[in-house]
Short mmCIF file of C-alpha atoms in Angstrom, two decimals:
data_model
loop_
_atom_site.label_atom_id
_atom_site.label_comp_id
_atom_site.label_asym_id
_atom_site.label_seq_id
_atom_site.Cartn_x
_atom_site.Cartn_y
_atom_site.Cartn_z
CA UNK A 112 61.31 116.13 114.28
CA UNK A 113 61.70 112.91 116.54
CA UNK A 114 65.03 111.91 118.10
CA UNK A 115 67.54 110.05 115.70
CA UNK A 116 68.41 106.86 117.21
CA UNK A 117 71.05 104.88 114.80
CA UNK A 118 71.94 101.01 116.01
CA UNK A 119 75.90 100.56 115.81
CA UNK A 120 78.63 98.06 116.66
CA UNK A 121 82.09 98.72 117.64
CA UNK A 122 84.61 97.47 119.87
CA UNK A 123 85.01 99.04 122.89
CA UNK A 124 88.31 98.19 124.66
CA UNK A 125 88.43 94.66 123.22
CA UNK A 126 84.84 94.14 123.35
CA UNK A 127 82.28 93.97 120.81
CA UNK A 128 79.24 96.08 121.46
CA UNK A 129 76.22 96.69 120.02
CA UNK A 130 74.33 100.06 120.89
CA UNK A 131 71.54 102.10 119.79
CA UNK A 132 72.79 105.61 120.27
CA UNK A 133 71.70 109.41 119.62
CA UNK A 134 72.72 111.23 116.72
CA UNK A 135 73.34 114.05 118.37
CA UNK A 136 75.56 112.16 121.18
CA UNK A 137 79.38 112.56 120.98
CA UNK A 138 81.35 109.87 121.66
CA UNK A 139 82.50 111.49 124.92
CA UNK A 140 78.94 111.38 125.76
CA UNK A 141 78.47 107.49 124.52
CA UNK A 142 81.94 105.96 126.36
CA UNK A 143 80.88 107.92 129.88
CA UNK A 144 77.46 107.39 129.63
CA UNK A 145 76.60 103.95 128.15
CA UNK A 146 79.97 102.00 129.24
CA UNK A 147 80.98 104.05 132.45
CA UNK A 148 83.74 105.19 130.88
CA UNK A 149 84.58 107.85 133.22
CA UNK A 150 88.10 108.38 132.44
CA UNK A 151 87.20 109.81 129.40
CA UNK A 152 87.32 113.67 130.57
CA UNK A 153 84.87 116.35 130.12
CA UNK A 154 87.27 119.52 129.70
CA UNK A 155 86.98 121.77 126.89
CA UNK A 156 84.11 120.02 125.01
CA UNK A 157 85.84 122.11 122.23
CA UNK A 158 88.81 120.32 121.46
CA UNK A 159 91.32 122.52 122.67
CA UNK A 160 92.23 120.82 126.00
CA UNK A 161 92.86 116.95 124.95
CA UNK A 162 90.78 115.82 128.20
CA UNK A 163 88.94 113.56 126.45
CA UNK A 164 91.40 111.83 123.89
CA UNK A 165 90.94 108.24 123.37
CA UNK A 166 92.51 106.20 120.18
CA UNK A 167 90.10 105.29 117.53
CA UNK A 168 91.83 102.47 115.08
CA UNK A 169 94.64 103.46 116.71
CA UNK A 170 94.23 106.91 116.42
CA UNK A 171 94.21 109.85 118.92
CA UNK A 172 91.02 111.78 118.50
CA UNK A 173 89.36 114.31 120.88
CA UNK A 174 86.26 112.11 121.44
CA UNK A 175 84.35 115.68 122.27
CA UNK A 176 84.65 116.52 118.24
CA UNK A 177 83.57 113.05 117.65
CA UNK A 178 79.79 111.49 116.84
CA UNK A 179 78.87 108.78 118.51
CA UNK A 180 77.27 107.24 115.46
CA UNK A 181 80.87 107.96 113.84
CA UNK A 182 82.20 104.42 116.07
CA UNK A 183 81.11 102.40 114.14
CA UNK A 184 82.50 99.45 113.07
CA UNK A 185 85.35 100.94 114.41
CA UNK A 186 88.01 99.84 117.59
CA UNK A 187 87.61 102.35 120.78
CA UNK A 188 90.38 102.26 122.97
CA UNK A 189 90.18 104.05 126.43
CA UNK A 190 92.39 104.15 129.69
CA UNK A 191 90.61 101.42 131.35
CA UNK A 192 91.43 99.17 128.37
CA UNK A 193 94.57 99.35 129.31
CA UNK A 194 95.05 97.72 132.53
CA UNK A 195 96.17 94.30 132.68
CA UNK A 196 93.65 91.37 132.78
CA UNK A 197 94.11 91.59 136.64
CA UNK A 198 93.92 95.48 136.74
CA UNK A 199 98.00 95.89 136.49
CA UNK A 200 99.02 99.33 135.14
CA UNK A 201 100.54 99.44 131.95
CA UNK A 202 103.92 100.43 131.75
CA UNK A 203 103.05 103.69 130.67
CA UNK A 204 100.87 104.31 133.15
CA UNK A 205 103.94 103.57 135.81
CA UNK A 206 106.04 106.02 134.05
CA UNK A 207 103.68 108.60 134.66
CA UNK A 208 103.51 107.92 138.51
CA UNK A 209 107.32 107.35 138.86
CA UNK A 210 108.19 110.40 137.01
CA UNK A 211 105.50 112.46 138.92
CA UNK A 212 103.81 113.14 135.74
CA UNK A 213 100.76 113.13 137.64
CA UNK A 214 99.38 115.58 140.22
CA UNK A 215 95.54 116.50 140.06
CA UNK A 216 95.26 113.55 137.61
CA UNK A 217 92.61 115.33 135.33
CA UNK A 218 94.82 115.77 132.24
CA UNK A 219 96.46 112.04 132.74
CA UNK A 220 94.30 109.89 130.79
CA UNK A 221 93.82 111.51 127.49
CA UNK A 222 97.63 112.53 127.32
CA UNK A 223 98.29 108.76 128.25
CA UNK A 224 95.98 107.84 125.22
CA UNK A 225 98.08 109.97 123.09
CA UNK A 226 100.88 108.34 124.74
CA UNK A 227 99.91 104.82 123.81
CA UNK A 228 99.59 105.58 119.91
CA UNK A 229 102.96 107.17 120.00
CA UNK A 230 104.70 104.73 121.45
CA UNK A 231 102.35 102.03 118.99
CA UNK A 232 104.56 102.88 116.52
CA UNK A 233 107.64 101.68 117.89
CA UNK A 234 110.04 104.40 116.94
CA UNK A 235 112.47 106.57 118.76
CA UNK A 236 111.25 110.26 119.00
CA UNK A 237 113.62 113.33 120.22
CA UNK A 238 112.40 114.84 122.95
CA UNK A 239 110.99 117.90 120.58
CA UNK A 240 108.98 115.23 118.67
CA UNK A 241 107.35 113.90 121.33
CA UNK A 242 106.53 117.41 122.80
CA UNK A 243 104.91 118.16 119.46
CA UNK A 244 103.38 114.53 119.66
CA UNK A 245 101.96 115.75 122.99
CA UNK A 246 101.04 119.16 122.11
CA UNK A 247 97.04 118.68 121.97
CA UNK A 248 97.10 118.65 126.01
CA UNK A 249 96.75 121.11 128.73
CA UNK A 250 98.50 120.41 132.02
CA UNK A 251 97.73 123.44 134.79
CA UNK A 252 99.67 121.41 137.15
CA UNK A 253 103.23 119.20 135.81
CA UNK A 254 104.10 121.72 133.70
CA UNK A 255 104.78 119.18 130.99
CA UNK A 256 108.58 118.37 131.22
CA UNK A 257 107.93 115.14 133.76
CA UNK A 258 104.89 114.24 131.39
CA UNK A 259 107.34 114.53 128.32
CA UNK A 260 110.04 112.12 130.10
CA UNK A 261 107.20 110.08 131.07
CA UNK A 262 106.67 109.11 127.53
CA UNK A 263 110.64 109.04 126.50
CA UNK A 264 111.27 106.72 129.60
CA UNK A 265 108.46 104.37 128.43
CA UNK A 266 109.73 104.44 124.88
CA UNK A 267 113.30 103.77 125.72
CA UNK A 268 112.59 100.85 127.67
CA UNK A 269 110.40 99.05 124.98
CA UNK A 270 113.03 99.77 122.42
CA UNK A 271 116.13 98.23 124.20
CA UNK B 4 74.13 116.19 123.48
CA UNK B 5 75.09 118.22 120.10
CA UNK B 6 72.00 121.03 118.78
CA UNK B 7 71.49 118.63 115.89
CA UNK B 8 68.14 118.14 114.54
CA UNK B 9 69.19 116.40 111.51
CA UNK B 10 72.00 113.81 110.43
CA UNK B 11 72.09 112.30 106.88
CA UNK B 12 75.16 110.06 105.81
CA UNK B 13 76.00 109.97 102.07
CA UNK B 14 77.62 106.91 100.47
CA UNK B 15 78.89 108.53 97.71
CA UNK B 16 79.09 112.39 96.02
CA UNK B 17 76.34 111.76 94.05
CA UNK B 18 73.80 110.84 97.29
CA UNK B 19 75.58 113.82 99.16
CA UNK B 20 74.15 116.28 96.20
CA UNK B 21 70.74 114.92 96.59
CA UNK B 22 70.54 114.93 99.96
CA UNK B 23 71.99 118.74 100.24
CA UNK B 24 68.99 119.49 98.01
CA UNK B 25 66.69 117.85 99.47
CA UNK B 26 67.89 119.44 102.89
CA UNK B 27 69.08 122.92 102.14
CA UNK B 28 69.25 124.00 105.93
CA UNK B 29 71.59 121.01 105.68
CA UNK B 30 75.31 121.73 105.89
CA UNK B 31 78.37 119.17 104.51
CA UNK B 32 79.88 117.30 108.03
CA UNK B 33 83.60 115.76 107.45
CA UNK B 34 86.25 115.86 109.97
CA UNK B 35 83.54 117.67 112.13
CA UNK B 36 86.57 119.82 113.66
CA UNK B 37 84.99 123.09 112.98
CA UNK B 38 81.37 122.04 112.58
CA UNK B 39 80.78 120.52 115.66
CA UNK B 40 82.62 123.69 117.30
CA UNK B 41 80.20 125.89 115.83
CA UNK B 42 77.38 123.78 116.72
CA UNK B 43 78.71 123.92 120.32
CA UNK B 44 78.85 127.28 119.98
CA UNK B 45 75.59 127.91 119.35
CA UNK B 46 76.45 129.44 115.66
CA UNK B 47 74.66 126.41 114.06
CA UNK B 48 71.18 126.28 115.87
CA UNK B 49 69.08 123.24 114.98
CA UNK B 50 72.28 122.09 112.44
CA UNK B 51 71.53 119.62 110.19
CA UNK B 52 74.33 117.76 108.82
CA UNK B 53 75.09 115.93 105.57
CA UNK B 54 77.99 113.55 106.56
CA UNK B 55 80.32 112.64 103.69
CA UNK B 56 82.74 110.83 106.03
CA UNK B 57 81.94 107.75 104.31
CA UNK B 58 82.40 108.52 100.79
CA UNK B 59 86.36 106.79 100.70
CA UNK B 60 87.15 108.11 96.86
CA UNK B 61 87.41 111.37 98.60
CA UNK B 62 90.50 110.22 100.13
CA UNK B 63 94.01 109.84 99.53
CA UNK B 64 96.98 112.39 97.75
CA UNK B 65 97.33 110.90 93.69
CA UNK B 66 99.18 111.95 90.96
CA UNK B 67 97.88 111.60 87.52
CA UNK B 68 99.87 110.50 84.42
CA UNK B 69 100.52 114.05 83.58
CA UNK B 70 101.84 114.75 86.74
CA UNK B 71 98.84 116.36 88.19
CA UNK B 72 98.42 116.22 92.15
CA UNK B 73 95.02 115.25 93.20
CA UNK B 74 94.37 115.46 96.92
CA UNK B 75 91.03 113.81 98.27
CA UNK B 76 89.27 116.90 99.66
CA UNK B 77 88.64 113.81 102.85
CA UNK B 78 92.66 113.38 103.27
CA UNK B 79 92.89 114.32 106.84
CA UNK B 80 96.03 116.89 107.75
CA UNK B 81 97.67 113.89 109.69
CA UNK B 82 97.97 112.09 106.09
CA UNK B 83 98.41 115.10 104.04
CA UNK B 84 101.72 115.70 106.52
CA UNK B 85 103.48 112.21 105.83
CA UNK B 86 102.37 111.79 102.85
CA UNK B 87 105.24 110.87 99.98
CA UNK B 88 103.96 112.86 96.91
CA UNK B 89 103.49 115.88 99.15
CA UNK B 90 106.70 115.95 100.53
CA UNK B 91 108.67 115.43 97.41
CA UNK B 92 106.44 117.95 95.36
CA UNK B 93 105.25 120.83 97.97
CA UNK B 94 106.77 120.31 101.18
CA UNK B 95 105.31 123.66 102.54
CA UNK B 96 102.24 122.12 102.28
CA UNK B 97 102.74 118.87 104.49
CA UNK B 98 104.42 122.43 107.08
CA UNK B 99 101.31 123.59 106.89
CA UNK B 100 99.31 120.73 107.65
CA UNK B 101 101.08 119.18 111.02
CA UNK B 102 101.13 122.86 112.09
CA UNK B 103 96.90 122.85 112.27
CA UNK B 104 95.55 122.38 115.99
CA UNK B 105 97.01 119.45 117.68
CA UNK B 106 97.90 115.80 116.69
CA UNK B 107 94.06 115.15 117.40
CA UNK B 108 92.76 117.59 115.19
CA UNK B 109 95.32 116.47 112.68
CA UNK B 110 93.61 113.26 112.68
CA UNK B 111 90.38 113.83 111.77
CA UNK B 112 90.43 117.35 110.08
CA UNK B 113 90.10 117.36 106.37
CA UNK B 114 91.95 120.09 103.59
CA UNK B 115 88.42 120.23 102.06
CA UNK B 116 87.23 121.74 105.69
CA UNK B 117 89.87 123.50 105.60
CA UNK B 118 88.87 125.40 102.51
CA UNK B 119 85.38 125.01 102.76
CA UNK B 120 85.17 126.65 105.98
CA UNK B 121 86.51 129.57 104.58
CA UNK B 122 88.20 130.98 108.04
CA UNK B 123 90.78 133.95 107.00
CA UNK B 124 93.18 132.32 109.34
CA UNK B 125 92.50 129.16 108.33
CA UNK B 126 96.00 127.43 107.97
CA UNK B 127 96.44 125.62 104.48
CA UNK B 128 94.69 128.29 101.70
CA UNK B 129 97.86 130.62 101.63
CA UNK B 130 100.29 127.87 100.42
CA UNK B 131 97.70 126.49 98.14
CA UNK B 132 97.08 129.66 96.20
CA UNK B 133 101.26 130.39 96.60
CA UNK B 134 101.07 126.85 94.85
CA UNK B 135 98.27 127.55 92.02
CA UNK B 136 96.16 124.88 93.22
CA UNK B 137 92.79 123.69 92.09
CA UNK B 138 89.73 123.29 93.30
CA UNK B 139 87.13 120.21 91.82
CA UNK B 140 83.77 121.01 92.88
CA UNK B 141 80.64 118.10 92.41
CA UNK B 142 77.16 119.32 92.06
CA UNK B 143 73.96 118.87 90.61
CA UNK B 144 75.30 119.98 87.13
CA UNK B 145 78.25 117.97 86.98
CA UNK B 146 81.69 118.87 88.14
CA UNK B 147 83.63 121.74 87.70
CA UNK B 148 87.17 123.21 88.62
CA UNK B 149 88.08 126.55 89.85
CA UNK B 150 91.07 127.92 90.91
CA UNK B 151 91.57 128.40 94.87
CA UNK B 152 92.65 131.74 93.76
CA UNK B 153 88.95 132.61 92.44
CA UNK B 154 86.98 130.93 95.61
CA UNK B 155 86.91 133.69 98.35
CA UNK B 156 84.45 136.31 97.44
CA UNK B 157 84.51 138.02 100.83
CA UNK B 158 84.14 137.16 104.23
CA UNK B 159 82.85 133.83 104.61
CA UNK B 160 81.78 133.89 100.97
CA UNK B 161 83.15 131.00 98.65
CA UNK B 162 82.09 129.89 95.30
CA UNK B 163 80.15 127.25 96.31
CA UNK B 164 76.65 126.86 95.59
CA UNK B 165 74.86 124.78 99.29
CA UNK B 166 74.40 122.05 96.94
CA UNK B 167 77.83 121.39 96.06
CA UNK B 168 80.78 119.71 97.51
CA UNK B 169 84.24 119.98 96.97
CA UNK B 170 85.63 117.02 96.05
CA UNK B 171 89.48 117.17 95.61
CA UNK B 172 92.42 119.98 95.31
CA UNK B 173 94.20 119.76 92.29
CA UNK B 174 97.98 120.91 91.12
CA UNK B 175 99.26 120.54 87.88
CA UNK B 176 102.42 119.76 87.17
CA UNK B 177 103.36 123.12 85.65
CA UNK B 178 102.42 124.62 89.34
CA UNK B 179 104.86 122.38 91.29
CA UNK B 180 107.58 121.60 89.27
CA UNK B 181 110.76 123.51 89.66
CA UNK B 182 109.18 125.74 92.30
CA UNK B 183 110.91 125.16 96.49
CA UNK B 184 108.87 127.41 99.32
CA UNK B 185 108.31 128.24 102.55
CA UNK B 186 105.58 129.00 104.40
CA UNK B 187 105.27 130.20 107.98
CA UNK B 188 102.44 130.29 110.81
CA UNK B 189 102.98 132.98 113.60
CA UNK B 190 100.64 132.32 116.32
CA UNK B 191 101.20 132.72 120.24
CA UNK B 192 101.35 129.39 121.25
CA UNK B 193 103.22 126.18 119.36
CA UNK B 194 100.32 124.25 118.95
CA UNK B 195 96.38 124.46 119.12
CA UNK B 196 96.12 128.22 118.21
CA UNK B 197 94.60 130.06 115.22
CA UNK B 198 97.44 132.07 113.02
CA UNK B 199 97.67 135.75 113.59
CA UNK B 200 99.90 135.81 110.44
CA UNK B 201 100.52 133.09 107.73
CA UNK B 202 102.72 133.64 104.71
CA UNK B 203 103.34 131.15 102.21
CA UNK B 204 106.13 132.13 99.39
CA UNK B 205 107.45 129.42 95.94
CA UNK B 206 109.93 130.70 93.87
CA UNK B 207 111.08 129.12 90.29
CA UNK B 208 114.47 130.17 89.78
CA UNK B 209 115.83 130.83 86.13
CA UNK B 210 118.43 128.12 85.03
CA UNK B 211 121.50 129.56 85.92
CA UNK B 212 120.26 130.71 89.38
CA UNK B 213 120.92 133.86 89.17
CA UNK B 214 117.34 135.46 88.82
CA UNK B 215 113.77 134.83 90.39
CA UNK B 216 111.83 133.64 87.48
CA UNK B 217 108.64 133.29 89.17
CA UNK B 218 107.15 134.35 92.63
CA UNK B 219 104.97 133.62 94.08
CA UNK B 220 103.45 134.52 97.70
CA UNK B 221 100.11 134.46 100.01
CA UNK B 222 98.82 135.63 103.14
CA UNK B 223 96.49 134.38 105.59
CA UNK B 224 96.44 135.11 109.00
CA UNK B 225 93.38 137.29 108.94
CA UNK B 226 95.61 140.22 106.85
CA UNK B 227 92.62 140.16 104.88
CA UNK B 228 89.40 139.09 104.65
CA UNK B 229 90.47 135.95 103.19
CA UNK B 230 93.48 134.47 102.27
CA UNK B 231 94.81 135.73 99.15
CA UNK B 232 97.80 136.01 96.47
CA UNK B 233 100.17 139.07 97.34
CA UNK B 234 100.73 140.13 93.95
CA UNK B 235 102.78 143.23 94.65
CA UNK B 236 105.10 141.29 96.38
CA UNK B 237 105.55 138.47 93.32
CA UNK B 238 105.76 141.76 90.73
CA UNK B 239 108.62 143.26 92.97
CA UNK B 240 110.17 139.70 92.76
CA UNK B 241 109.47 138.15 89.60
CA UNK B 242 112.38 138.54 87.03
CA UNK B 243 114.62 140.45 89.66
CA UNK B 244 118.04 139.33 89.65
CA UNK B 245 119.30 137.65 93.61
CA UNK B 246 120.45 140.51 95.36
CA UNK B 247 120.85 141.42 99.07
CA UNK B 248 118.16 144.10 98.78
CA UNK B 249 115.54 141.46 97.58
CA UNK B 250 113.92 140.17 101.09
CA UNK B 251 113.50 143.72 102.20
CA UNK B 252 111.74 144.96 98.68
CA UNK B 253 109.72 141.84 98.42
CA UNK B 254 108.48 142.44 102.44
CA UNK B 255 107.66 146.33 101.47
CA UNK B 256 105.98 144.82 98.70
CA UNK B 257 103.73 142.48 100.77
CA UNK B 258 102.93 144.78 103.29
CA UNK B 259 101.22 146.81 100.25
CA UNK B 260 99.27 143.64 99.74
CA UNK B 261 98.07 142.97 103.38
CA UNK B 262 95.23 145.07 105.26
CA UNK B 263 95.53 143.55 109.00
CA UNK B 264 92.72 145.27 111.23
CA UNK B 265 92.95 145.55 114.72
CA UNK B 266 91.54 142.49 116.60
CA UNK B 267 91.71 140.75 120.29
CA UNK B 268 94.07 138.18 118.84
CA UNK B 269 96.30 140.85 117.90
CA UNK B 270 96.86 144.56 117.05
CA UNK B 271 96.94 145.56 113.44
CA UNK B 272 100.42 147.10 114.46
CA UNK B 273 101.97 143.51 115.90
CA UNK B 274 100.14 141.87 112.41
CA UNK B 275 102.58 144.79 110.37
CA UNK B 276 104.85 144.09 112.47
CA UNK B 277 105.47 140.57 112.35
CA UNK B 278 104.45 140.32 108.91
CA UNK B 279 106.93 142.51 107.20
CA UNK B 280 109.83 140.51 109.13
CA UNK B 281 108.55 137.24 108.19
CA UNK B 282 107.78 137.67 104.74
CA UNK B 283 111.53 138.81 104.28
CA UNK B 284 112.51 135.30 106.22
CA UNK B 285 110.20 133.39 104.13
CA UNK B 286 111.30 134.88 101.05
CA UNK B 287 114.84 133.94 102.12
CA UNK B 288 114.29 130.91 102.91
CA UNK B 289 112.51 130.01 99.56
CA UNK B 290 115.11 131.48 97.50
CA UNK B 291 117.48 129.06 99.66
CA UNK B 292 115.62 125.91 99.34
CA UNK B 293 115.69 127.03 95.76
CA UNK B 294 118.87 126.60 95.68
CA UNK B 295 119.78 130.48 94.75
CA UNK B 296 122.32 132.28 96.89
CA UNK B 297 121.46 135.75 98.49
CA UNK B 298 124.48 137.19 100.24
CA UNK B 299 122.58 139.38 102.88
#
């Protein structure tokens, strides 16, 4: 059987695309690969490690588990989308360097994506919700408290 | 790149039917949250997938005039876990669902997976049977509704001919109201981890609140083969009067019902273990949220 090539539009951190993309590609596979995406991780490939979470419509999704074909018409949201239009780092992504919620850096962006729809919804979370908020991420390094405070810092200060 | 040599999309049930017939290597694609696993794994060589993503109808938690709960076999566990019906008429069941994977999976895995995929630890069967819930299936012949209880044949093995797709999860009103529960996953991490026991209890108490009227209770877990309804448990509950010996007979009871093997997850001895002590809890707490009084 020939390859499956389907034609799809989506937006892709504010931008409307147009691809023609692989059935068999995930979306992993489509935001590394045809947008140099790179910080969309490659950990588990399996969904059990949250490496390569972005939001889709605003929701977190292991982009691993994830068709590419399955984009469409929909809004991708990555790390790089959110930098400022000069490359400023959002707010979140300051919390996670002043709070040392960063070391090797591998884990960062997808728990920052999952980050970014928590705080979307503009809500105060204990500090238990947002660790089960959180909970689809592997850190070998923070061990997960300055990551957790991270995300409460950010949330406080766009609240008051 | 995924082993897929094949990838249909249906627009609605009646185009996913044909094109599972017309395909019957094919297998039914939602979520993709176990699929796609299995594909990676190299369980599904060649897969090729019917995706029934698209059909919308599928989605969404109802309730018909006669009080019937209709869940959209689509309704991811992220929706089935906030939703407003749920958690007014089966709580446990919106527990159940934010306790699956991670927030991720939550998003995008559906209950009908859930079923469908017929895991024995699989998270939301045991407080659907401890719940009497239905199950609409759609194929060539028309539709038809079995109960969960009658779905698992044996390992792996539903009631489900390759041509047909479960379409929605229904409870009747008789099966939720006046009923409270609990159900519990034991697993040995918080969050993305499969259940090494799952027991899911609903009580009806009598009107005065002085006797169990109805039990009702489930395992999953992998204490069986597939989830099931521990009905030595509900007989050493149902009609008993609240007393502080209860828990403990009703656990005894469900340990009757269980057959745990040993595995690398866990020993049969930790499953007996753990499930004897939380099936007294769970009764407990059921009784409780009943509103009936044990004095322990």
């Amino acid at each position: 059987m020939s390859k499956q090539i389907r034609l799809i539009r989506c937006t892709v951190n504010g931008r409307l695309r147009e691809a023609a993309v692989d059935v068999r590609a995930s979306l992993t596979d489509f935001l590394r690969g045809d947008f140099r995406l790179t910080s969309v991780k490659k950990g588990c490939e399996v969904g059990e490690c949250g490496a390569c979470t972005v939001l889709v419509d605003g929701e977190a999704v292991n982009s691993c588990l994830y068709l590419a074909v399955w984009a469409d018409g929909s809004e991708i949201l990555t790390l790089e989308g959110l930098a400022g239009p000069n490359g400023e780092l959002s707010d979140i992504q300051q919390a996670f360097i002043d709070e040392a919620a960063v070391q090797c850096g591998f884990c960062t962006p997808g728990a920052i994506m999952s980050a970014t729809e928590i705080l979307s919804e503009g809500r105060l979370l204990s500090d238990e919700e947002i660790r089960i908020r959180m909970s689809g991420h592997f850190c070998r390094c923070t061990g997960y408290e300055n990551i957790v405070r991270a995300v409460k810092k950010t949330m406080l200060l766009r609240l008051s | 790149m995924y082993d897929i040599k094949a990838y249909f999309e249906a627009a609605n049930a009646e185009e996913a039917v044909c094109l599972l017939r017309a395909h019957p290597d094919a297998c039914i694609i939602a979520g993709g949250s176990d699929v796609l696993v299995q594909i990676r794994d190299g369980k599904r060589k060649n897969a090729e997938l019917v995706s029934i993503r698209g059909i919308e109808a599928l989605r969404g938690v109802s309730r018909t005039p006669d009080g019937t709960i209709r869940i959209g076999a689509l309704t991811s566990f992220a929706r089935l876990g906030k939703d407003p019906v749920i958690l007014e008429c089966i709580p446990p069941l919106a527990e159940a669902a934010c306790q699956i994977g991670s927030p991720q999976i939550r998003n995008i895995g559906t209950l009908g997976g859930n079923i469908c995929n017929a895991s024995p630890t699989a998270d939301t069967p045991p407080t659907l049977l401890a719940w009497d819930a239905q199950l609409e299936l759609f194929g060539p012949e028309g539709t038809r509704c079995i109960p969960l209880q009658d779905f698992y044949l044996g390992s792996k093995a539903v009631d489900k001919k390759p041509e047909e797709l479960l379409t929605a999860v229904l409870i009747p009103a008789g099966a939720y109201r006046g009923f409270a529960g609990k159900m519990v996953k034991y697993a040995a991490r918080e969050a993305l981890d499969t259940s090494i026991v799952n027991c899911s209890v609903s009580v009806r108490l009598s009107e005065d609140g002085e006797r169990i009227e109805k039990a009702r209770a489930a395992f999953g877990g992998a204490l069986g083969q597939f989830p099931a309804r521990a009905s030595s448990a509900e007989a050493a509950a149902t009609g008993q009067y609240l007393n502080g010996q209860l828990p403990a007979l009703f656990a005894d009871a469900f340990l009757q019902d269980i057959h745990p093997r040993d595995g690398w997850r866990a020993s049969k001895a930790l499953r007996v273990q753990i499930a004897g002590e939380l099936a007294k809890r769970v009764f407990l707490e059921s009784v409780k949220r009943a509103g009936g009084v044990i004095h322990e």
